[in-house]
Amino acid sequence: MKVLLVFAHPEPRSLNGALRDVAVKELEAQGHEVLISDLYADGWKSEVDRADFPGLSPDARLVPVAASKKAFETNALTEDVKTEIEKLLWADALILQFPLWWFAMPAILKGWVDRVFAYGFAYGVGEHSDKRWGDRYGEGTLVGKRAMLIVTAGGWEDHYSPRGVNGAIDDLLFPINHGILYYPGYDVLPPFVVYSVDRFNEAGFEPVAERLRERMRTLATTAPIPYRRQNDGDYLIPSMRLRAELGDPGAAGFELHLNRGAAD
Amino acid sequence: MKVLLVFAHPEPRSLNGALRDVAVKELEAQGHEVLISDLYADGWKSEVDRADFPGLSPDARLVPVAASKKAFETNALTEDVKTEIEKLLWADALILQFPLWWFAMPAILKGWVDRVFAYGFAYGVGEHSDKRWGDRYGEGTLVGKRAMLIVTAGGWEDHYSPRGVNGAIDDLLFPINHGILYYPGYDVLPPFVVYSVDRFNEAGFEPVAERLRERMRTLATTAPIPYRRQNDGDYLIPSMRLRAELGDPGAAGFELHLNRGAAD
């Protein structure tokens, strides 16, 4: 497979840097081809602003959605964004690797999403009718490809457990896994998460590295998170509400959007 | 009251810009004092990187948590960050205003959080013992102050409803409301959300503006979201798991962290 790893840590000599090297080495040992977008090293620009739309007249109001649509349609996106889009089209699998800062991705990676996931490419794709509501959530430009997160967290695993005070890790990552990756069509694999990294030591590294190698060896075969496809009948159109009869009794929150019957 | 509004839209002539002006005007009409941090206009730097820690020796490994702690303790944070911390200490209420991009805040605002919410200021505060686990989630530096979000979303309200395909808006905003605002001590008010903004027209503006004015008039009195305080006994220490007997029957997801009995 061809794999794109987007890396968002400012320090190459970090645990994240070491884990990245482990992942890349194992992927290459398995015969995969790997590209890295190292956002800090590349000096990635994080902010969506007028500079992203050179075709916009200086007096014109910047409407980000409309400007993104026009720039994508006319091939007028900036070169850095075009390059990332090419990489996404090239790759069979996308890995986003980052430290969890304030329960979300670092700004630089959010800025990669904000800028690269253009209208017409990652959203605003497909027809709207009484049968379907755009190509999104399981359909879209990136359908047939796989994606997964590699995340490090300072807090304890218990604190991210289903009843932990931070909120469950799967719920905290839902806006990314479902909202950013599943939306344009990716099959999203369960995340690889390392906890308590502020208290990490050398002895703890090898077991984590081996767990990561195993995930890299199974990148092509691991079952994706069974999110419900938007246009397959589970949601009413156009309200896009989940049909009343669906969802486990007592299910609430993001859990509703998983088709548990589809998981082995 | 003293109010800080952090504004994260690149276009002043946007719906967000118009709503900001409505909010500020109403707050001032009520006798409140308002400061604005206009992140795009101020050229806010989004990325946590070595430049944030001028005291760090060029050869030293950048460990963001440790560097943040040291810089805060030695008053060596950069001037832009110090200024924002002063504003947060000054303000009785904080408003974060932003367009919802990919189900989260724009990178520039995430970068404001990543950089301003320093160790020793917004996290890493308080003692850890068998009675308490730091001053966080309802305690902390910013306790006694109020915070709320003003958010615009391109999607339909139905799609963000409790069974909507995007996930419920309250769940999508939980990592911000609970993880970023409640964590350092704020009382977090229900968010003000405007939907379908890509199809917004002039006629639609005034009712939304009036709804926002009402929220500004009640900023000091609106009941906060009844999140559970971490150190008041609802969570086991040190696992920080919610006690087995708590939570409505059938509750799951982030809903668990609300004390419904405490709501009026």
Tab-separated table of N, CA and C in Angstrom, chain A residues 9-11 13-15 40 44-50 58-62 64-65 101-108 110-111 113-114 117 122-123 133 136-137 156 158-159 161-168 171-172 174-175 178-180 183-184 198 230 235 238-247 250-254 256-257, chain B residues 9-11 13-15 40 44-50 58-62 64-65 101-108 110-111 113-114 117 122-123 133 136-137 156 158-159 161-168 171-172 174-175 178-180 183-184 198 230 235 238-247 250-254 256-257:
chain	number	residue	atom	x	y	z
A	9	HIS	N	4.212	17.191	15.460
A	9	HIS	CA	4.877	17.478	16.739
A	9	HIS	C	6.091	18.352	16.440
A	10	PRO	N	6.346	19.371	17.292
A	10	PRO	CA	7.435	20.310	16.991
A	10	PRO	C	8.835	19.745	17.247
A	11	GLU	N	8.931	18.603	17.919
A	11	GLU	CA	10.257	18.126	18.318
A	11	GLU	C	10.512	16.733	17.748
A	13	ARG	N	12.943	14.816	18.350
A	13	ARG	CA	13.500	13.939	19.390
A	13	ARG	C	12.474	13.657	20.496
A	14	SER	N	11.202	13.652	20.131
A	14	SER	CA	10.127	13.406	21.094
A	14	SER	C	9.684	11.957	21.024
A	15	LEU	N	8.858	11.554	21.993
A	15	LEU	CA	8.225	10.239	21.920
A	15	LEU	C	7.483	10.109	20.590
A	40	TYR	N	5.514	20.696	11.103
A	40	TYR	CA	6.419	21.681	11.705
A	40	TYR	C	7.672	21.859	10.858
A	44	TRP	N	4.386	24.475	7.892
A	44	TRP	CA	3.002	24.542	7.417
A	44	TRP	C	2.303	25.797	7.937
A	45	LYS	N	1.552	26.451	7.088
A	45	LYS	CA	0.752	27.630	7.462
A	45	LYS	C	-0.581	27.141	8.006
A	46	SER	N	-0.918	27.566	9.220
A	46	SER	CA	-2.086	26.993	9.895
A	46	SER	C	-3.396	27.710	9.594
A	47	GLU	N	-3.346	28.984	9.256
A	47	GLU	CA	-4.567	29.787	9.214
A	47	GLU	C	-5.186	29.841	7.816
A	48	VAL	N	-6.474	29.597	7.737
A	48	VAL	CA	-7.224	29.919	6.519
A	48	VAL	C	-7.363	31.437	6.473
A	49	ASP	N	-6.845	32.054	5.423
A	49	ASP	CA	-6.965	33.508	5.300
A	49	ASP	C	-6.911	33.906	3.819
A	50	ARG	N	-6.863	35.181	3.554
A	50	ARG	CA	-6.919	35.654	2.167
A	50	ARG	C	-5.764	35.125	1.318
A	58	PRO	N	-8.851	42.095	-4.063
A	58	PRO	CA	-8.516	42.675	-2.751
A	58	PRO	C	-9.722	43.319	-2.050
A	59	ASP	N	-10.703	43.759	-2.827
A	59	ASP	CA	-11.876	44.390	-2.213
A	59	ASP	C	-12.961	43.393	-1.843
A	60	ALA	N	-12.853	42.188	-2.390
A	60	ALA	CA	-13.942	41.225	-2.199
A	60	ALA	C	-13.969	40.715	-0.772
A	61	ARG	N	-15.167	40.434	-0.303
A	61	ARG	CA	-15.355	39.833	1.007
A	61	ARG	C	-14.860	38.398	0.938
A	62	LEU	N	-14.109	37.975	1.925
A	62	LEU	CA	-13.661	36.578	1.972
A	62	LEU	C	-14.747	35.722	2.614
A	64	PRO	N	-15.062	31.967	3.247
A	64	PRO	CA	-14.169	30.814	3.105
A	64	PRO	C	-14.749	29.664	2.280
A	65	VAL	N	-16.003	29.299	2.494
A	65	VAL	CA	-16.580	28.165	1.752
A	65	VAL	C	-16.630	28.473	0.256
A	101	TRP	N	-3.639	17.759	22.519
A	101	TRP	CA	-3.526	18.991	23.298
A	101	TRP	C	-4.931	19.539	23.510
A	102	TRP	N	-5.297	19.718	24.762
A	102	TRP	CA	-6.641	20.223	25.072
A	102	TRP	C	-7.724	19.431	24.346
A	103	PHE	N	-7.541	18.104	24.393
A	103	PHE	CA	-8.570	17.163	23.925
A	103	PHE	C	-8.851	17.258	22.430
A	104	ALA	N	-7.870	17.764	21.686
A	104	ALA	CA	-8.033	17.915	20.241
A	104	ALA	C	-6.655	17.923	19.596
A	105	MET	N	-6.621	18.064	18.278
A	105	MET	CA	-5.342	18.087	17.587
A	105	MET	C	-4.651	19.443	17.775
A	106	PRO	N	-3.313	19.482	17.681
A	106	PRO	CA	-2.615	20.771	17.731
A	106	PRO	C	-3.084	21.675	16.588
A	107	ALA	N	-2.974	22.966	16.804
A	107	ALA	CA	-3.449	23.945	15.820
A	107	ALA	C	-2.876	23.677	14.429
A	108	ILE	N	-1.611	23.320	14.342
A	108	ILE	CA	-0.982	23.178	13.024
A	108	ILE	C	-1.647	22.060	12.215
A	110	LYS	N	-4.845	21.032	12.771
A	110	LYS	CA	-6.184	21.509	12.447
A	110	LYS	C	-6.117	22.421	11.226
A	111	GLY	N	-5.044	23.202	11.150
A	111	GLY	CA	-4.876	24.085	10.000
A	111	GLY	C	-4.598	23.315	8.712
A	113	VAL	N	-6.017	20.420	8.082
A	113	VAL	CA	-7.370	20.000	7.697
A	113	VAL	C	-8.143	21.195	7.126
A	114	ASP	N	-8.148	22.290	7.850
A	114	ASP	CA	-8.930	23.467	7.427
A	114	ASP	C	-8.556	23.889	6.007
A	117	PHE	N	-8.635	20.282	3.158
A	117	PHE	CA	-9.924	19.643	2.912
A	117	PHE	C	-10.860	20.640	2.225
A	122	ALA	N	-13.081	17.533	-0.319
A	122	ALA	CA	-13.415	16.765	0.876
A	122	ALA	C	-14.849	17.013	1.342
A	123	TYR	N	-15.443	18.108	0.913
A	123	TYR	CA	-16.870	18.358	1.212
A	123	TYR	C	-17.472	19.069	0.008
A	133	TRP	N	-27.786	12.629	0.262
A	133	TRP	CA	-27.495	13.985	0.724
A	133	TRP	C	-26.009	14.279	0.583
A	136	ARG	N	-20.948	11.886	1.379
A	136	ARG	CA	-20.234	12.123	2.637
A	136	ARG	C	-20.607	11.020	3.627
A	137	TYR	N	-19.815	10.914	4.697
A	137	TYR	CA	-20.025	9.872	5.698
A	137	TYR	C	-20.095	8.500	5.041
A	156	TRP	N	-3.964	9.918	32.221
A	156	TRP	CA	-4.042	8.475	32.469
A	156	TRP	C	-5.127	7.839	31.607
A	158	ASP	N	-7.266	5.588	32.488
A	158	ASP	CA	-8.526	5.552	33.239
A	158	ASP	C	-9.341	6.832	33.056
A	159	HIS	N	-8.618	7.960	32.990
A	159	HIS	CA	-9.318	9.248	32.913
A	159	HIS	C	-10.027	9.424	31.563
A	161	SER	N	-11.372	6.635	30.063
A	161	SER	CA	-12.195	5.425	29.922
A	161	SER	C	-13.662	5.836	29.799
A	162	PRO	N	-14.550	4.870	29.497
A	162	PRO	CA	-15.955	5.252	29.235
A	162	PRO	C	-16.594	6.133	30.317
A	163	ARG	N	-16.207	5.944	31.596
A	163	ARG	CA	-16.764	6.775	32.657
A	163	ARG	C	-15.710	7.721	33.251
A	164	GLY	N	-14.597	7.887	32.567
A	164	GLY	CA	-13.523	8.753	33.068
A	164	GLY	C	-13.860	10.227	32.929
A	165	VAL	N	-13.256	11.040	33.791
A	165	VAL	CA	-13.633	12.454	33.917
A	165	VAL	C	-13.377	13.258	32.638
A	166	ASN	N	-12.390	12.840	31.834
A	166	ASN	CA	-12.099	13.601	30.609
A	166	ASN	C	-13.128	13.359	29.511
A	167	GLY	N	-13.936	12.326	29.684
A	167	GLY	CA	-14.755	11.826	28.580
A	167	GLY	C	-14.043	10.655	27.930
A	168	ALA	N	-14.807	9.762	27.346
A	168	ALA	CA	-14.235	8.571	26.714
A	168	ALA	C	-13.401	8.977	25.505
A	171	ASP	N	-15.138	9.036	22.206
A	171	ASP	CA	-16.030	10.196	22.025
A	171	ASP	C	-15.224	11.459	21.746
A	172	LEU	N	-14.107	11.630	22.452
A	172	LEU	CA	-13.288	12.826	22.224
A	172	LEU	C	-12.728	12.843	20.804
A	174	PHE	N	-14.212	11.384	18.213
A	174	PHE	CA	-15.284	11.277	17.213
A	174	PHE	C	-15.312	12.451	16.232
A	175	PRO	N	-15.164	13.688	16.724
A	175	PRO	CA	-15.175	14.799	15.744
A	175	PRO	C	-14.070	14.664	14.696
A	178	HIS	N	-14.934	10.656	12.778
A	178	HIS	CA	-16.190	10.670	12.021
A	178	HIS	C	-16.317	11.947	11.210
A	179	GLY	N	-16.034	13.088	11.853
A	179	GLY	CA	-16.301	14.378	11.223
A	179	GLY	C	-15.273	14.792	10.181
A	180	ILE	N	-14.021	14.360	10.355
A	180	ILE	CA	-12.955	14.757	9.420
A	180	ILE	C	-12.571	13.608	8.490
A	183	TYR	N	-16.105	11.497	6.956
A	183	TYR	CA	-16.883	12.438	6.138
A	183	TYR	C	-16.504	12.383	4.648
A	184	PRO	N	-15.212	12.494	4.295
A	184	PRO	CA	-14.869	12.448	2.869
A	184	PRO	C	-14.662	11.027	2.349
A	198	ASP	N	3.546	11.925	29.773
A	198	ASP	CA	4.413	12.838	30.520
A	198	ASP	C	5.231	12.087	31.561
A	230	GLN	N	-24.224	7.323	5.558
A	230	GLN	CA	-25.314	8.295	5.542
A	230	GLN	C	-26.442	7.925	4.578
A	235	TYR	N	-30.523	6.998	7.958
A	235	TYR	CA	-30.879	8.384	8.305
A	235	TYR	C	-32.018	8.869	7.403
A	238	PRO	N	-34.490	14.973	4.300
A	238	PRO	CA	-33.206	15.673	4.479
A	238	PRO	C	-32.835	15.973	5.929
A	239	SER	N	-33.637	15.519	6.907
A	239	SER	CA	-33.294	15.904	8.291
A	239	SER	C	-32.001	15.234	8.746
A	240	MET	N	-31.647	14.123	8.086
A	240	MET	CA	-30.442	13.365	8.441
A	240	MET	C	-30.436	12.965	9.913
A	241	ARG	N	-31.656	12.715	10.423
A	241	ARG	CA	-31.750	12.145	11.778
A	241	ARG	C	-31.766	10.626	11.668
A	242	LEU	N	-31.134	9.975	12.617
A	242	LEU	CA	-31.133	8.517	12.651
A	242	LEU	C	-32.568	8.033	12.852
A	243	ARG	N	-32.988	7.058	12.066
A	243	ARG	CA	-34.347	6.512	12.188
A	243	ARG	C	-34.633	6.084	13.619
A	244	ALA	N	-35.854	6.335	14.049
A	244	ALA	CA	-36.224	6.121	15.457
A	244	ALA	C	-35.985	4.689	15.914
A	245	GLU	N	-36.109	3.732	15.000
A	245	GLU	CA	-35.993	2.329	15.423
A	245	GLU	C	-34.545	1.855	15.531
A	246	LEU	N	-33.593	2.713	15.144
A	246	LEU	CA	-32.182	2.297	15.161
A	246	LEU	C	-31.437	2.751	16.419
A	247	GLY	N	-30.351	2.089	16.700
A	247	GLY	CA	-29.563	2.401	17.899
A	247	GLY	C	-29.957	1.455	19.011
A	250	GLY	N	-31.149	2.470	24.915
A	250	GLY	CA	-30.282	3.144	25.884
A	250	GLY	C	-29.084	3.817	25.269
A	251	ALA	N	-28.843	3.588	23.982
A	251	ALA	CA	-27.702	4.254	23.354
A	251	ALA	C	-27.954	5.762	23.306
A	252	ALA	N	-26.899	6.526	23.449
A	252	ALA	CA	-27.009	7.984	23.356
A	252	ALA	C	-25.646	8.487	22.944
A	253	GLY	N	-25.583	9.758	22.606
A	253	GLY	CA	-24.293	10.317	22.234
A	253	GLY	C	-23.824	9.727	20.919
A	254	PHE	N	-22.537	9.833	20.689
A	254	PHE	CA	-21.953	9.445	19.397
A	254	PHE	C	-22.125	7.953	19.092
A	256	LEU	N	-24.583	6.273	18.952
A	256	LEU	CA	-25.721	6.068	18.037
A	256	LEU	C	-25.270	5.868	16.598
A	257	HIS	N	-24.137	6.468	16.241
A	257	HIS	CA	-23.731	6.477	14.833
A	257	HIS	C	-22.868	5.273	14.462
B	9	HIS	N	-12.434	34.875	13.107
B	9	HIS	CA	-12.880	34.791	11.708
B	9	HIS	C	-12.010	35.735	10.892
B	10	PRO	N	-11.592	35.281	9.682
B	10	PRO	CA	-10.662	36.110	8.907
B	10	PRO	C	-11.300	37.324	8.232
B	11	GLU	N	-12.621	37.416	8.219
B	11	GLU	CA	-13.281	38.493	7.458
B	11	GLU	C	-14.176	39.316	8.378
B	13	ARG	N	-16.165	41.600	7.535
B	13	ARG	CA	-17.480	41.816	6.912
B	13	ARG	C	-18.270	40.515	6.777
B	14	SER	N	-18.059	39.620	7.712
B	14	SER	CA	-18.759	38.327	7.704
B	14	SER	C	-19.948	38.360	8.648
B	15	LEU	N	-20.763	37.308	8.574
B	15	LEU	CA	-21.831	37.157	9.562
B	15	LEU	C	-21.221	37.163	10.956
B	40	TYR	N	-7.187	37.068	13.951
B	40	TYR	CA	-6.694	37.307	12.591
B	40	TYR	C	-6.135	38.719	12.456
B	44	TRP	N	-2.244	36.606	15.112
B	44	TRP	CA	-1.921	35.626	16.154
B	44	TRP	C	-1.125	34.462	15.568
B	45	LYS	N	-0.094	34.038	16.272
B	45	LYS	CA	0.722	32.880	15.891
B	45	LYS	C	0.047	31.620	16.433
B	46	SER	N	-0.204	30.669	15.541
B	46	SER	CA	-1.031	29.516	15.925
B	46	SER	C	-0.240	28.355	16.513
B	47	GLU	N	1.018	28.221	16.142
B	47	GLU	CA	1.748	26.994	16.454
B	47	GLU	C	2.540	27.098	17.748
B	48	VAL	N	2.413	26.100	18.599
B	48	VAL	CA	3.350	25.935	19.720
B	48	VAL	C	4.667	25.439	19.133
B	49	ASP	N	5.723	26.205	19.329
B	49	ASP	CA	7.030	25.782	18.824
B	49	ASP	C	8.145	26.408	19.669
B	50	ARG	N	9.360	26.226	19.256
B	50	ARG	CA	10.498	26.693	20.062
B	50	ARG	C	10.460	28.204	20.299
B	58	PRO	N	19.295	26.232	22.618
B	58	PRO	CA	19.099	25.775	21.229
B	58	PRO	C	19.283	24.272	21.063
B	59	ASP	N	20.094	23.658	21.936
B	59	ASP	CA	20.333	22.219	21.820
B	59	ASP	C	19.308	21.387	22.577
B	60	ALA	N	18.569	22.036	23.466
B	60	ALA	CA	17.679	21.273	24.342
B	60	ALA	C	16.489	20.730	23.563
B	61	ARG	N	16.037	19.563	23.990
B	61	ARG	CA	14.834	18.971	23.421
B	61	ARG	C	13.645	19.800	23.870
B	62	LEU	N	12.737	20.074	22.957
B	62	LEU	CA	11.515	20.799	23.324
B	62	LEU	C	10.478	19.807	23.827
B	64	PRO	N	6.977	20.238	25.266
B	64	PRO	CA	6.055	21.368	25.425
B	64	PRO	C	5.512	21.563	26.843
B	65	VAL	N	5.120	20.475	27.510
B	65	VAL	CA	4.557	20.617	28.858
B	65	VAL	C	5.607	21.182	29.818
B	101	TRP	N	-15.500	24.817	11.921
B	101	TRP	CA	-14.841	24.241	10.733
B	101	TRP	C	-14.467	22.808	11.074
B	102	TRP	N	-14.962	21.889	10.294
B	102	TRP	CA	-14.669	20.473	10.540
B	102	TRP	C	-14.946	20.101	11.990
B	103	PHE	N	-16.104	20.564	12.475
B	103	PHE	CA	-16.633	20.160	13.775
B	103	PHE	C	-15.746	20.577	14.941
B	104	ALA	N	-14.956	21.610	14.726
B	104	ALA	CA	-14.067	22.089	15.781
B	104	ALA	C	-13.746	23.562	15.519
B	105	MET	N	-12.936	24.154	16.381
B	105	MET	CA	-12.580	25.557	16.186
B	105	MET	C	-11.542	25.695	15.073
B	106	PRO	N	-11.491	26.860	14.421
B	106	PRO	CA	-10.437	27.101	13.435
B	106	PRO	C	-9.057	26.985	14.086
B	107	ALA	N	-8.070	26.631	13.273
B	107	ALA	CA	-6.714	26.437	13.791
B	107	ALA	C	-6.227	27.637	14.603
B	108	ILE	N	-6.510	28.842	14.162
B	108	ILE	CA	-5.951	30.016	14.843
B	108	ILE	C	-6.454	30.113	16.282
B	110	LYS	N	-7.557	27.397	18.053
B	110	LYS	CA	-6.942	26.277	18.764
B	110	LYS	C	-5.524	26.662	19.178
B	111	GLY	N	-4.849	27.411	18.317
B	111	GLY	CA	-3.504	27.852	18.638
B	111	GLY	C	-3.480	28.875	19.772
B	113	VAL	N	-5.584	28.711	22.304
B	113	VAL	CA	-5.712	27.845	23.485
B	113	VAL	C	-4.394	27.139	23.757
B	114	ASP	N	-3.827	26.508	22.740
B	114	ASP	CA	-2.585	25.736	22.923
B	114	ASP	C	-1.483	26.596	23.539
B	117	PHE	N	-3.072	28.772	27.262
B	117	PHE	CA	-3.456	27.961	28.424
B	117	PHE	C	-2.219	27.213	28.949
B	122	ALA	N	-3.471	27.297	33.376
B	122	ALA	CA	-4.738	26.655	33.031
B	122	ALA	C	-4.751	25.160	33.329
B	123	TYR	N	-3.573	24.565	33.463
B	123	TYR	CA	-3.486	23.154	33.888
B	123	TYR	C	-2.239	22.995	34.741
B	133	TRP	N	-7.629	15.818	42.900
B	133	TRP	CA	-6.718	15.485	41.822
B	133	TRP	C	-6.429	16.732	40.991
B	136	ARG	N	-9.013	21.292	38.866
B	136	ARG	CA	-9.485	21.269	37.485
B	136	ARG	C	-10.923	20.791	37.471
B	137	TYR	N	-11.579	20.988	36.339
B	137	TYR	CA	-12.996	20.625	36.205
B	137	TYR	C	-13.830	21.235	37.332
B	156	TRP	N	-27.256	22.170	8.708
B	156	TRP	CA	-28.603	22.377	9.241
B	156	TRP	C	-28.678	22.007	10.715
B	158	ASP	N	-31.009	20.383	12.225
B	158	ASP	CA	-31.410	18.966	12.355
B	158	ASP	C	-30.207	18.029	12.327
B	159	HIS	N	-29.219	18.364	11.492
B	159	HIS	CA	-28.072	17.472	11.340
B	159	HIS	C	-27.196	17.451	12.595
B	161	SER	N	-28.747	17.710	15.650
B	161	SER	CA	-29.688	17.401	16.731
B	161	SER	C	-29.249	16.101	17.410
B	162	PRO	N	-29.874	15.720	18.523
B	162	PRO	CA	-29.380	14.555	19.277
B	162	PRO	C	-29.212	13.290	18.436
B	163	ARG	N	-30.042	13.097	17.400
B	163	ARG	CA	-29.875	11.913	16.555
B	163	ARG	C	-29.411	12.284	15.151
B	164	GLY	N	-28.924	13.513	14.966
B	164	GLY	CA	-28.477	13.964	13.652
B	164	GLY	C	-27.145	13.354	13.250
B	165	VAL	N	-26.922	13.247	11.950
B	165	VAL	CA	-25.773	12.510	11.416
B	165	VAL	C	-24.424	13.109	11.828
B	166	ASN	N	-24.372	14.410	12.079
B	166	ASN	CA	-23.096	15.039	12.458
B	166	ASN	C	-22.695	14.720	13.895
B	167	GLY	N	-23.672	14.233	14.676
B	167	GLY	CA	-23.487	14.155	16.123
B	167	GLY	C	-24.156	15.372	16.753
B	168	ALA	N	-24.589	15.230	17.984
B	168	ALA	CA	-25.284	16.313	18.684
B	168	ALA	C	-24.321	17.476	18.925
B	171	ASP	N	-22.494	17.478	22.175
B	171	ASP	CA	-21.396	16.502	22.250
B	171	ASP	C	-20.192	16.983	21.448
B	172	LEU	N	-20.440	17.554	20.273
B	172	LEU	CA	-19.325	18.053	19.455
B	172	LEU	C	-18.574	19.168	20.175
B	174	PHE	N	-18.426	19.488	23.480
B	174	PHE	CA	-17.974	19.053	24.813
B	174	PHE	C	-16.461	19.164	24.992
B	175	PRO	N	-15.661	18.751	23.991
B	175	PRO	CA	-14.211	18.894	24.195
B	175	PRO	C	-13.786	20.346	24.436
B	178	HIS	N	-16.165	21.534	28.099
B	178	HIS	CA	-15.735	20.804	29.289
B	178	HIS	C	-14.210	20.738	29.354
B	179	GLY	N	-13.591	20.390	28.217
B	179	GLY	CA	-12.157	20.111	28.211
B	179	GLY	C	-11.282	21.352	28.224
B	180	ILE	N	-11.779	22.442	27.643
B	180	ILE	CA	-10.969	23.671	27.581
B	180	ILE	C	-11.468	24.723	28.574
B	183	TYR	N	-12.369	22.975	32.489
B	183	TYR	CA	-11.119	22.442	33.059
B	183	TYR	C	-10.399	23.466	33.949
B	184	PRO	N	-10.140	24.673	33.485
B	184	PRO	CA	-9.431	25.641	34.345
B	184	PRO	C	-10.375	26.426	35.268
B	198	ASP	N	-24.439	29.167	5.608
B	198	ASP	CA	-24.075	29.324	4.197
B	198	ASP	C	-25.279	29.742	3.354
B	230	GLN	N	-14.993	17.804	39.671
B	230	GLN	CA	-14.144	16.621	39.815
B	230	GLN	C	-13.917	16.204	41.262
B	235	TYR	N	-16.399	11.430	41.400
B	235	TYR	CA	-15.397	10.607	40.725
B	235	TYR	C	-14.494	9.925	41.753
B	238	PRO	N	-7.627	7.629	42.477
B	238	PRO	CA	-7.149	8.459	41.362
B	238	PRO	C	-7.663	8.041	39.984
B	239	SER	N	-8.555	7.051	39.899
B	239	SER	CA	-8.958	6.603	38.553
B	239	SER	C	-9.783	7.670	37.848
B	240	MET	N	-10.406	8.543	38.629
B	240	MET	CA	-11.258	9.607	38.080
B	240	MET	C	-12.382	9.050	37.203
B	241	ARG	N	-12.842	7.872	37.611
B	241	ARG	CA	-14.038	7.315	36.959
B	241	ARG	C	-15.267	7.737	37.740
B	242	LEU	N	-16.328	8.001	37.012
B	242	LEU	CA	-17.581	8.370	37.671
B	242	LEU	C	-18.064	7.180	38.498
B	243	ARG	N	-18.473	7.461	39.713
B	243	ARG	CA	-18.952	6.384	40.588
B	243	ARG	C	-20.068	5.601	39.908
B	244	ALA	N	-20.063	4.310	40.137
B	244	ALA	CA	-20.964	3.395	39.422
B	244	ALA	C	-22.430	3.764	39.611
B	245	GLU	N	-22.770	4.336	40.776
B	245	GLU	CA	-24.188	4.596	41.051
B	245	GLU	C	-24.674	5.908	40.435
B	246	LEU	N	-23.764	6.663	39.804
B	246	LEU	CA	-24.155	7.972	39.262
B	246	LEU	C	-24.441	7.911	37.759
B	247	GLY	N	-25.177	8.869	37.279
B	247	GLY	CA	-25.560	8.897	35.867
B	247	GLY	C	-26.960	8.347	35.717
B	250	GLY	N	-29.222	4.398	31.676
B	250	GLY	CA	-29.182	4.499	30.212
B	250	GLY	C	-28.303	5.621	29.707
B	251	ALA	N	-27.809	6.473	30.594
B	251	ALA	CA	-26.938	7.551	30.129
B	251	ALA	C	-25.620	6.958	29.633
B	252	ALA	N	-25.064	7.576	28.621
B	252	ALA	CA	-23.772	7.143	28.083
B	252	ALA	C	-23.145	8.352	27.435
B	253	GLY	N	-21.888	8.217	27.044
B	253	GLY	CA	-21.235	9.338	26.386
B	253	GLY	C	-21.053	10.497	27.354
B	254	PHE	N	-20.865	11.674	26.786
B	254	PHE	CA	-20.534	12.854	27.586
B	254	PHE	C	-21.629	13.242	28.579
B	256	LEU	N	-22.942	11.648	30.737
B	256	LEU	CA	-22.618	11.154	32.082
B	256	LEU	C	-22.031	12.236	32.972
B	257	HIS	N	-21.362	13.207	32.348
B	257	HIS	CA	-20.631	14.195	33.139
B	257	HIS	C	-21.473	15.412	33.505
